[in-house]
Coordinates of C-alpha atoms in Angstrom, one line a residue:
Chain A
M1 CA 21.8 -11.9 -13.6
I2 CA 18.7 -13.9 -12.5
M3 CA 20.8 -16.3 -10.5
D4 CA 22.4 -13.3 -8.7
L5 CA 19.0 -11.8 -8.0
L6 CA 17.7 -15.2 -6.8
S7 CA 20.6 -15.7 -4.4
K8 CA 20.0 -12.2 -3.0
A9 CA 16.2 -12.9 -2.7
L10 CA 17.0 -16.2 -0.8
T11 CA 19.2 -14.2 1.6
I12 CA 16.4 -11.7 2.1
I13 CA 13.9 -14.5 2.9
L14 CA 16.3 -16.1 5.4
V15 CA 17.4 -12.9 7.1
G16 CA 14.0 -11.4 7.0
M17 CA 12.1 -14.3 8.5
G18 CA 14.9 -14.7 11.0
V19 CA 14.6 -11.1 12.2
V20 CA 10.7 -11.2 12.2
F21 CA 10.7 -14.5 14.3
A22 CA 13.5 -13.2 16.6
F23 CA 11.5 -10.0 17.2
I24 CA 8.3 -11.9 17.9
M25 CA 10.0 -14.5 20.2
L26 CA 11.6 -11.6 22.1
M27 CA 8.2 -9.9 22.3
I28 CA 6.7 -13.1 23.7
T29 CA 9.4 -13.4 26.3
A30 CA 9.0 -9.8 27.3
I31 CA 5.3 -10.2 27.7
H32 CA 5.7 -13.3 29.9
L33 CA 8.4 -11.5 31.9
N34 CA 6.3 -8.4 32.3
A35 CA 3.3 -10.5 33.4
W36 CA 5.5 -12.4 35.9
I37 CA 6.9 -9.2 37.3
L38 CA 3.5 -7.6 37.6
K39 CA 2.1 -10.7 39.3
T40 CA 5.0 -10.8 41.7
L41 CA 4.4 -7.1 42.6
G42 CA 0.7 -7.7 42.9
K43 CA -0.2 -5.2 40.2
D44 CA -1.7 -7.7 37.8
Q45 CA -5.3 -7.3 38.9
E46 CA -5.7 -3.6 37.9
Q47 CA -8.3 -3.5 35.2
P48 CA -8.7 -0.7 32.7
K49 CA -11.2 2.0 33.7
Chain B
M1 CA -25.3 -7.3 -2.4
K2 CA -23.0 -8.4 0.3
K3 CA -22.7 -11.9 -1.1
N4 CA -21.7 -10.5 -4.4
K5 CA -18.9 -8.3 -3.0
P6 CA -16.0 -10.7 -3.5
L7 CA -17.3 -11.5 -7.0
I8 CA -17.5 -7.9 -8.0
M9 CA -14.0 -7.3 -6.5
L10 CA -12.8 -10.3 -8.5
I11 CA -14.4 -8.8 -11.7
T12 CA -12.6 -5.6 -11.0
L13 CA -9.3 -7.3 -10.5
V14 CA -9.8 -9.2 -13.8
G15 CA -10.4 -5.7 -15.4
L16 CA -7.2 -4.5 -13.9
I17 CA -5.4 -7.6 -15.2
L18 CA -6.8 -6.8 -18.6
I19 CA -5.5 -3.3 -18.4
G20 CA -2.2 -4.6 -17.4
C21 CA -2.3 -7.1 -20.3
L22 CA -3.1 -4.2 -22.6
G23 CA -0.1 -2.3 -21.3
Y24 CA 2.0 -5.4 -21.5
F25 CA 1.2 -6.2 -25.2
S26 CA 1.3 -2.6 -26.3
A27 CA 4.7 -2.3 -24.6
R28 CA 5.9 -5.5 -26.3
A29 CA 4.4 -4.8 -29.7
N30 CA 5.4 -1.1 -29.8
P31 CA 8.3 -0.1 -27.7
L32 CA 7.3 3.5 -28.0
A33 CA 10.6 4.9 -26.9
S34 CA 11.6 5.0 -30.5
A35 CA 14.2 7.5 -31.4
K36 CA 11.7 9.0 -33.9
D37 CA 9.3 9.8 -31.2
Q38 CA 11.9 11.4 -29.1
E39 CA 13.5 13.4 -31.9
K40 CA 10.3 14.7 -33.4
P41 CA 7.8 15.7 -30.8
A42 CA 4.3 16.3 -32.1
G43 CA 2.5 19.6 -31.9
R44 CA 0.9 19.1 -28.5
E45 CA 3.5 16.7 -27.3
K46 CA 5.0 17.3 -23.9
Q47 CA 7.9 15.7 -22.2
I48 CA 6.9 14.1 -18.9
T49 CA 9.4 12.5 -16.7
D50 CA 10.2 11.6 -13.1
E51 CA 13.1 13.1 -11.3
S52 CA 16.2 10.8 -11.3
D53 CA 16.0 10.3 -7.5
P54 CA 13.1 7.8 -7.0
R55 CA 12.5 9.3 -3.5
Q56 CA 11.8 12.6 -5.1
A57 CA 9.7 11.2 -7.9
S58 CA 6.6 13.3 -8.4
P59 CA 3.2 12.0 -9.6
R60 CA 3.7 13.5 -13.0
S61 CA 6.3 16.1 -13.6
V62 CA 6.2 18.1 -16.8
V63 CA 9.8 19.0 -17.6
Q64 CA 10.0 22.6 -18.6
T65 CA 12.2 23.4 -21.6
A66 CA 15.6 24.0 -20.1
P67 CA 17.5 27.0 -21.3
E68 CA 20.3 26.1 -23.6
A69 CA 23.6 25.6 -22.0
G70 CA 25.7 28.7 -21.9
S71 CA 22.9 30.9 -23.1
M72 CA 22.0 32.2 -19.6
P73 CA 24.4 34.4 -17.7
A74 CA 25.5 33.1 -14.3
G75 CA 23.1 34.2 -11.6
A76 CA 20.3 35.1 -14.1
R77 CA 16.9 34.1 -12.9
P78 CA 15.2 31.7 -15.4
I79 CA 11.8 32.9 -14.2
G80 CA 12.5 36.4 -15.7
R81 CA 13.5 34.9 -19.0
A82 CA 10.3 32.7 -19.0
Q83 CA 8.2 35.8 -18.2
K84 CA 9.8 37.8 -21.0
A85 CA 9.1 34.9 -23.5
R86 CA 5.5 34.7 -22.3
E87 CA 5.1 38.5 -22.7
E88 CA 6.5 38.3 -26.3
R89 CA 4.2 35.4 -27.0
D90 CA 1.2 37.3 -25.6
K91 CA 2.0 40.3 -27.9
A92 CA 2.3 38.0 -30.9
N93 CA -1.0 36.4 -30.1
L94 CA -2.7 39.7 -29.9
R95 CA -1.2 40.7 -33.3
D96 CA -2.5 37.4 -34.9
F97 CA -5.8 37.4 -33.1
S98 CA -8.8 36.4 -35.2
F99 CA -12.1 34.8 -34.4
A100 CA -11.2 31.5 -36.3
K101 CA -7.9 31.2 -34.5
F102 CA -9.5 31.9 -31.2
L103 CA -12.2 29.3 -31.8
K104 CA -9.6 26.8 -32.9
S105 CA -7.4 27.4 -29.8
I106 CA -10.5 27.0 -27.6
L107 CA -11.3 23.7 -29.3
K108 CA -7.8 22.6 -28.8
T109 CA -8.0 23.1 -25.1
T110 CA -11.1 21.0 -24.6
G111 CA -10.8 17.6 -22.9
V112 CA -12.4 15.9 -25.9
Y113 CA -9.7 17.2 -28.3
A114 CA -7.0 16.2 -25.7
F115 CA -8.3 12.7 -25.3
L116 CA -8.4 12.2 -29.0
N117 CA -5.2 13.9 -30.1
D118 CA -3.0 14.3 -27.1
K119 CA 0.4 12.6 -27.2
Q120 CA 3.0 12.8 -24.5
T121 CA 6.3 11.2 -23.9
A122 CA 6.7 10.1 -20.4
L123 CA 8.9 7.9 -18.3
S124 CA 7.3 4.6 -17.5
A125 CA 7.6 2.8 -14.2
S126 CA 10.8 1.0 -15.4
G127 CA 12.3 4.4 -16.4
K128 CA 11.9 3.9 -20.1
P129 CA 10.3 6.6 -22.2
V130 CA 6.9 5.7 -23.5
T131 CA 4.4 7.6 -25.6
I132 CA 1.1 8.2 -23.8
H133 CA -1.9 8.9 -25.9
G134 CA -5.0 10.8 -24.9
W135 CA -7.2 7.7 -25.0
Q136 CA -5.0 6.0 -22.4
S137 CA -5.7 8.9 -20.0
L138 CA -9.4 8.4 -20.8
I139 CA -9.0 4.7 -19.8
M140 CA -7.5 5.8 -16.5
V141 CA -10.4 8.2 -16.0
M142 CA -12.6 5.1 -16.5
V143 CA -10.5 3.2 -13.9
G144 CA -11.1 6.1 -11.5
L145 CA -14.8 5.9 -12.1
V146 CA -14.8 2.2 -11.5
L147 CA -13.0 2.7 -8.2
L148 CA -15.6 5.3 -7.3
W149 CA -18.4 2.9 -8.2
L150 CA -16.9 0.2 -6.1
G151 CA -16.5 2.5 -3.1
V152 CA -19.9 4.2 -3.4
A153 CA -22.3 1.6 -4.8
K154 CA -20.6 -1.6 -3.6
N155 CA -19.2 -0.2 -0.3
F156 CA -15.8 -1.7 -0.8
E157 CA -13.3 0.0 1.4
P158 CA -15.2 3.3 0.7
L159 CA -13.0 5.4 3.0
L160 CA -10.0 4.6 0.7
L161 CA -11.4 3.8 -2.7
I162 CA -13.4 7.0 -3.0
P163 CA -10.5 9.4 -2.6
I164 CA -8.2 7.0 -4.6
G165 CA -10.8 6.9 -7.4
F166 CA -11.2 10.7 -7.3
G167 CA -7.5 11.2 -7.3
T168 CA -7.2 8.9 -10.3
L169 CA -10.0 10.9 -12.1
L170 CA -8.4 14.2 -11.4
V171 CA -4.8 13.4 -12.2
N172 CA -5.8 12.2 -15.6
V173 CA -7.7 15.3 -16.5
P174 CA -5.9 16.7 -19.6
I175 CA -4.6 20.2 -19.7
A176 CA -5.2 20.9 -16.0
N177 CA -2.0 18.9 -15.1
M178 CA -3.0 18.5 -11.5
G179 CA -0.4 15.9 -10.8
G180 CA 2.5 17.8 -12.4
I181 CA 4.0 21.3 -12.7
S182 CA 2.6 23.9 -15.0
N183 CA 4.5 27.1 -15.6
G184 CA 6.5 26.4 -12.4
V185 CA 3.4 26.0 -10.3
P186 CA 2.8 22.5 -8.9
G187 CA -0.7 21.0 -9.3
F188 CA -2.8 20.3 -6.3
L189 CA -2.3 16.6 -6.4
K190 CA 1.4 17.0 -6.7
I191 CA 1.4 19.2 -3.6
V192 CA -0.7 16.5 -1.7
Y193 CA 1.7 13.8 -2.9
E194 CA 4.8 15.7 -1.9
A195 CA 3.3 16.8 1.4
G196 CA 2.9 13.4 2.9
V197 CA 2.9 10.4 0.5
G198 CA 6.3 10.8 -1.2
N199 CA 7.9 11.6 2.2
E200 CA 5.9 8.8 3.9
L201 CA 4.3 11.0 6.5
F202 CA 0.6 10.1 6.0
P203 CA 1.1 6.3 6.4
L204 CA 2.8 7.0 9.7
I205 CA -0.1 9.2 10.9
I206 CA -2.5 6.4 9.9
F207 CA -0.3 4.0 11.9
M208 CA -0.8 6.3 15.0
G209 CA -4.5 6.1 14.4
I210 CA -4.4 2.3 14.1
G211 CA -2.5 2.1 17.3
A212 CA -5.1 4.2 19.0
L213 CA -7.9 1.9 17.7
T214 CA -6.2 -1.4 18.5
D215 CA -6.6 -3.5 21.6
F216 CA -3.6 -5.7 22.0
G217 CA -5.2 -7.5 24.9
P218 CA -5.8 -10.8 23.0
L219 CA -2.2 -10.9 22.0
I220 CA -0.9 -10.2 25.6
A221 CA -3.3 -12.8 27.0
N222 CA -2.0 -15.5 24.6
P223 CA 1.4 -14.3 23.4
K224 CA 2.5 -17.6 21.7
L225 CA -0.2 -17.0 19.1
S226 CA 1.7 -14.0 17.8
L227 CA 4.1 -16.6 16.2
L228 CA 1.4 -17.1 13.6
G229 CA 1.6 -13.4 12.7
A230 CA 5.4 -14.0 12.2
A231 CA 4.8 -17.1 10.1
A232 CA 2.4 -15.2 7.8
Q233 CA 5.3 -13.0 6.8
I234 CA 6.5 -15.8 4.6
G235 CA 4.1 -14.4 2.1
V236 CA 6.0 -11.1 2.1
F237 CA 9.5 -12.6 1.9
G238 CA 8.6 -15.6 -0.3
T239 CA 7.1 -13.3 -3.0
V240 CA 10.5 -11.6 -3.4
I241 CA 11.6 -14.8 -5.1
G242 CA 8.4 -14.8 -7.2
A243 CA 9.1 -11.3 -8.4
V244 CA 12.7 -12.2 -9.3
L245 CA 11.5 -15.4 -11.2
M246 CA 9.0 -13.2 -13.1
N247 CA 11.9 -11.6 -14.7
L248 CA 12.3 -14.7 -16.8
I249 CA 9.1 -13.7 -18.6
P250 CA 9.9 -11.3 -21.4
G251 CA 8.6 -7.8 -20.7
F252 CA 9.2 -8.0 -16.9
S253 CA 12.3 -6.7 -15.3
Y254 CA 11.8 -6.1 -11.6
T255 CA 14.8 -4.9 -9.6
L256 CA 15.3 -6.2 -6.0
R257 CA 13.9 -2.9 -4.6
E258 CA 10.8 -3.3 -6.7
A259 CA 10.4 -6.9 -5.8
C260 CA 10.5 -6.0 -2.1
A261 CA 8.0 -3.2 -2.6
I262 CA 5.6 -5.5 -4.4
S263 CA 6.0 -8.4 -1.9
I264 CA 4.9 -6.3 1.1
I265 CA 1.3 -6.6 -0.4
G266 CA 1.4 -10.1 1.3
G267 CA 1.3 -8.4 4.7
A268 CA -2.2 -7.2 3.8
D269 CA -1.5 -3.9 5.5
G270 CA -2.4 -0.8 3.3
P271 CA -0.4 1.9 5.1
T272 CA 2.7 -0.3 5.3
S273 CA 2.4 -1.2 1.6
I274 CA 2.2 2.5 0.7
Y275 CA 5.1 3.3 3.1
I276 CA 7.4 0.7 1.6
A277 CA 6.4 1.5 -2.0
A278 CA 7.0 5.2 -1.4
N279 CA 10.4 4.3 0.1
L280 CA 11.6 1.7 -2.3
A281 CA 9.7 2.0 -5.6
P282 CA 7.6 5.3 -5.7
H283 CA 6.8 4.7 -9.4
L284 CA 4.9 1.6 -8.5
L285 CA 3.0 3.2 -5.6
G286 CA -0.4 3.4 -7.4
P287 CA -0.7 -0.2 -8.6
I288 CA 0.8 -1.5 -5.3
A289 CA -1.7 0.5 -3.2
V290 CA -4.7 -0.5 -5.3
A291 CA -3.6 -4.2 -5.3
A292 CA -3.1 -4.2 -1.5
Y293 CA -6.5 -2.7 -0.8
S294 CA -8.2 -4.9 -3.4
Y295 CA -6.8 -8.1 -1.8
M296 CA -7.7 -6.8 1.6
A297 CA -11.3 -6.5 0.4
L298 CA -11.0 -10.0 -1.1
V299 CA -9.9 -11.7 2.1
P300 CA -13.3 -13.5 2.4
L301 CA -12.8 -14.9 -1.1
I302 CA -9.1 -15.7 -1.1
Q303 CA -8.6 -17.3 2.4
P304 CA -11.5 -19.8 2.8
P305 CA -10.3 -22.2 0.0
I306 CA -6.8 -22.1 1.3
M307 CA -8.1 -22.8 4.8
R308 CA -10.2 -25.7 3.6
A309 CA -7.3 -27.2 1.6
L310 CA -4.9 -27.1 4.5
T311 CA -7.1 -28.2 7.4
T312 CA -9.2 -31.3 8.2
P313 CA -12.8 -31.0 9.4
S314 CA -11.7 -32.2 12.9
E315 CA -9.0 -29.5 13.0
R316 CA -11.6 -26.9 12.1
R317 CA -13.8 -28.0 15.0
I318 CA -11.0 -27.5 17.6
R319 CA -12.2 -25.3 20.5
M320 CA -9.6 -23.1 22.2
K321 CA -9.4 -22.3 25.8
Q322 CA -10.7 -19.0 27.2
S323 CA -7.9 -16.3 27.4
R324 CA -6.9 -14.9 30.8
P325 CA -7.9 -11.3 31.6
V326 CA -5.3 -8.7 30.9
G327 CA -4.5 -5.9 33.4
K328 CA -4.3 -2.2 32.7
T329 CA -0.6 -2.0 33.6
E330 CA 0.3 -4.9 31.2
K331 CA -1.5 -3.1 28.4
I332 CA 0.2 0.2 29.1
L333 CA 3.7 -1.5 29.2
F334 CA 3.1 -3.4 26.0
P335 CA 3.8 -0.5 23.5
I336 CA 6.9 0.5 25.5
I337 CA 8.1 -3.2 25.2
I338 CA 7.7 -3.3 21.4
V339 CA 9.3 0.1 21.0
M340 CA 12.3 -0.9 23.1
L341 CA 12.7 -4.2 21.2
C342 CA 12.5 -2.3 17.9
I343 CA 15.2 0.1 19.1
L344 CA 17.4 -2.8 20.1
L345 CA 16.7 -5.2 17.2
I346 CA 15.6 -3.3 14.1
P347 CA 15.6 0.5 14.4
A348 CA 14.7 0.8 10.7
A349 CA 11.2 -0.3 11.6
A350 CA 11.0 2.3 14.4
P351 CA 8.9 4.8 12.3
L352 CA 6.1 2.2 11.9
I353 CA 6.4 0.5 15.2
G354 CA 7.0 3.7 17.1
T355 CA 3.9 5.5 15.7
L356 CA 1.8 2.3 16.3
A357 CA 3.1 2.1 19.9
F358 CA 2.5 5.8 20.5
G359 CA -1.1 5.6 19.4
N360 CA -1.7 2.5 21.5
F361 CA 0.1 4.0 24.5
I362 CA -2.0 7.1 24.7
R363 CA -5.1 4.9 24.3
E364 CA -4.1 2.6 27.2
I365 CA -3.0 5.3 29.7
G366 CA -6.5 6.7 29.6
I367 CA -5.6 10.3 30.7
V368 CA -5.4 12.0 27.3
D369 CA -8.8 11.1 25.9
R370 CA -8.9 14.2 23.7
L371 CA -5.7 13.2 21.9
V372 CA -7.0 9.6 21.5
R373 CA -10.2 10.8 20.1
T374 CA -8.4 13.1 17.7
L375 CA -6.1 10.2 16.6
Q376 CA -9.0 7.8 16.2
N377 CA -11.1 10.2 14.2
E378 CA -10.1 13.6 12.8
L379 CA -6.3 13.0 12.3
L380 CA -6.8 9.5 10.9
N381 CA -9.6 10.7 8.6
I382 CA -7.6 13.7 7.3
A383 CA -4.5 11.5 6.7
S384 CA -6.6 8.8 5.0
I385 CA -8.2 11.4 2.6
L386 CA -4.8 13.0 1.7
L387 CA -3.0 9.7 1.5
S388 CA -5.6 8.2 -0.8
L389 CA -5.7 11.3 -3.0
G390 CA -1.9 11.1 -3.2
V391 CA -2.1 7.4 -4.2
G392 CA -4.7 8.3 -6.8
A393 CA -2.3 10.9 -8.1
Q394 CA 0.0 8.0 -9.0
M395 CA -2.5 6.3 -11.3
T396 CA -1.3 7.7 -14.6
P397 CA -1.1 5.7 -17.8
E398 CA 2.7 5.7 -17.9
K399 CA 2.7 4.1 -14.4
F400 CA -0.4 2.0 -14.4
M401 CA -0.9 0.7 -18.0
Q402 CA 2.4 -1.2 -17.9
P403 CA 3.4 -4.9 -17.7
S404 CA 4.6 -4.3 -14.2
T405 CA 0.9 -3.7 -13.1
L406 CA 0.0 -7.2 -14.3
G407 CA 2.9 -8.6 -12.4
I408 CA 2.0 -6.7 -9.2
I409 CA -1.6 -8.1 -9.4
V410 CA -0.4 -11.7 -9.8
L411 CA 2.4 -11.4 -7.2
G412 CA 0.1 -9.7 -4.8
L413 CA -2.2 -12.7 -4.9
V414 CA 0.7 -15.1 -4.5
A415 CA 2.0 -13.1 -1.5
F416 CA -1.4 -13.0 0.1
S417 CA -2.0 -16.8 -0.4
L418 CA 1.5 -17.7 0.8
G419 CA 1.0 -15.5 3.9
S420 CA -2.4 -17.2 4.8
A421 CA -0.9 -20.6 4.2
G422 CA 2.2 -19.9 6.3
G423 CA 0.1 -19.0 9.3
I424 CA -2.2 -22.0 9.0
L425 CA 0.8 -24.5 8.6
L426 CA 2.5 -23.1 11.7
A427 CA -0.7 -23.3 13.7
K428 CA -1.0 -27.0 12.7
L429 CA 2.6 -27.6 13.8
M430 CA 2.1 -25.7 17.0
N431 CA -1.0 -27.8 17.6
K432 CA 1.1 -31.0 17.6
F433 CA 3.3 -29.7 20.4
S434 CA 1.1 -27.4 22.4
R435 CA -0.6 -28.5 25.6
E436 CA -3.5 -26.3 24.8
P437 CA -5.3 -27.0 21.5
I438 CA -4.9 -24.5 18.7
N439 CA -7.4 -24.2 15.9
P440 CA -5.3 -23.9 12.7
L441 CA -8.0 -21.7 11.2
I442 CA -6.7 -18.7 13.3
G443 CA -3.3 -19.0 11.5
S444 CA -4.7 -17.3 8.4
A445 CA -5.5 -14.3 10.5
G446 CA -1.7 -13.7 10.7
V447 CA -1.9 -11.6 7.7
S448 CA -2.7 -8.1 9.0
A449 CA -6.1 -7.1 7.4
V450 CA -7.5 -6.2 10.8
P451 CA -10.2 -7.3 11.7
M452 CA -11.4 -9.0 8.5
A453 CA -9.0 -11.9 8.5
A454 CA -10.0 -12.7 12.1
R455 CA -13.6 -12.5 11.2
V456 CA -13.0 -15.0 8.3
S457 CA -11.3 -17.4 10.8
H458 CA -14.2 -17.1 13.1
K459 CA -16.8 -17.7 10.4
M460 CA -14.9 -20.7 9.1
G461 CA -14.8 -22.1 12.6
Q462 CA -18.5 -21.6 13.1
E463 CA -19.2 -23.4 9.8
A464 CA -17.5 -26.4 11.2
D465 CA -18.9 -26.0 14.7
P466 CA -21.6 -23.3 15.3
G467 CA -20.7 -23.1 19.0
N468 CA -17.1 -22.3 18.3
Y469 CA -16.2 -18.7 18.9
L470 CA -12.7 -18.0 17.5
I471 CA -12.9 -14.3 17.0
M472 CA -10.9 -13.2 20.1
R473 CA -8.4 -16.0 19.7
A474 CA -7.9 -15.0 16.0
M475 CA -7.3 -11.3 17.0
A476 CA -4.0 -12.3 18.6
P477 CA -2.3 -13.4 15.3
N478 CA -4.2 -10.6 13.5
V479 CA -2.7 -7.8 15.5
S480 CA 0.7 -9.5 15.7
G481 CA 0.5 -9.6 11.9
V482 CA 0.5 -5.8 12.0
I483 CA 3.7 -5.8 14.1
G484 CA 5.2 -8.6 11.9
T485 CA 4.5 -6.7 8.7
A486 CA 6.0 -3.5 10.2
I487 CA 9.2 -5.5 11.1
A488 CA 9.3 -7.1 7.7
A489 CA 9.1 -3.5 6.2
G490 CA 11.9 -2.5 8.5
V491 CA 14.0 -5.3 7.3
M492 CA 13.5 -4.2 3.7
I493 CA 14.3 -0.6 4.5
A494 CA 17.4 -1.6 6.4
L495 CA 18.4 -3.8 3.4
F496 CA 18.5 -0.8 1.0
K497 CA 19.8 1.8 3.4

């Protein structure tokens, strides 16, 4: 019973951390891409009012 | 007084642990679900239980005596039958009326009598029937008063602890049954709970408010620091193993759903903790919420020793480069980016990420100031009051004075410490490979607790080097921790869908 729960918990850690890191890595990539596109378009200097 | 804050919070936690211990040993010594108790209910004994579906679990539902099978004709309205019985009882009461009887019945409806003599059979957090005595409700009233004192006199998270404390106080008032159903009419706290806590509405409204209050600029300026927010989620996931291992101790038997609900405390995000608890283990909502908010208030006490242990003095003195300015368009597009990623990668987290992004989007576009002001103030405050009252409504003896509460308090601390350590260790690793130096102290800000965790990083940095200003750098992992915890919550929801 415990071993079964432990193996499931290990799976949750691996999958969970994998998904969280994947999301954050994609978010970082998207932020960089967004900044690059805005810089290319010359829209990166607009400051909040 | 401010210096004593962590100490007082610690004393409170020790008190909570003692209450948990009391529940643990009383549950071990006297498994009150004895057949005798169930077969022979005492004079004032009531049957209290939760509905079988945990998502529908109410704060405290008093089960009405069901009509005997076959005794009611098909289509008959049970309310009519109950009314008839009540009328007959009223007539009998009038026949038997006497001054002595009247006085006796008045005395029996006093709180003092109920606290001394009341005995109820209720379903515990683990679903086992337990006998709840009046004095246990009185202890919970005391817990409510302690929470009020912490909020009012010591200024610990007063916006949350005051309504939670009052909710705890009110739900444990005997006779009034504010957290249950009396004569078919739900009590006020039950209505509040079912209006937005049990169905997870209020945490989402609070997330909108958080989005409207948060500036993601530091994260957009230095996106790689958001990895620290991801690393801190090891506290959330790592504690799942801790909860499972706790099952080896007699008296503890957490299911995987409960383990996940408890471990989210490591994210140090109150609304997310409540959201997940309401979703996965509603019977543990009260202890989880109180533990989550207690540890958030204890950030200045828990994190510094971990930070000192895992960093060297020279690492603590590292000065980081000034971040680049972030344009308005970038800030406007950021919430759209995270919502799109959420839709593509983990739609289960969309309620949390979506509401956060919505609040932030209307903040950044700058053309709906009235809506932003409402989100930041009125709506956030109303949701906070109702959410906290609903959480307080869960603080009943059958749910709080149990071994599981003790486990939640211990596991919450483990989760919090693991999360802080995870962020620091990744920051140290990144510092080895990064061209720009990264102060590992900002890693601990990866647990959400906005902005307290970032302030602790800044303060620790200034202790090592008074000219070192880390606050804005630490805000990047801090706000990414909010996103990371929401994603972790989404993973857990997806797991049990």
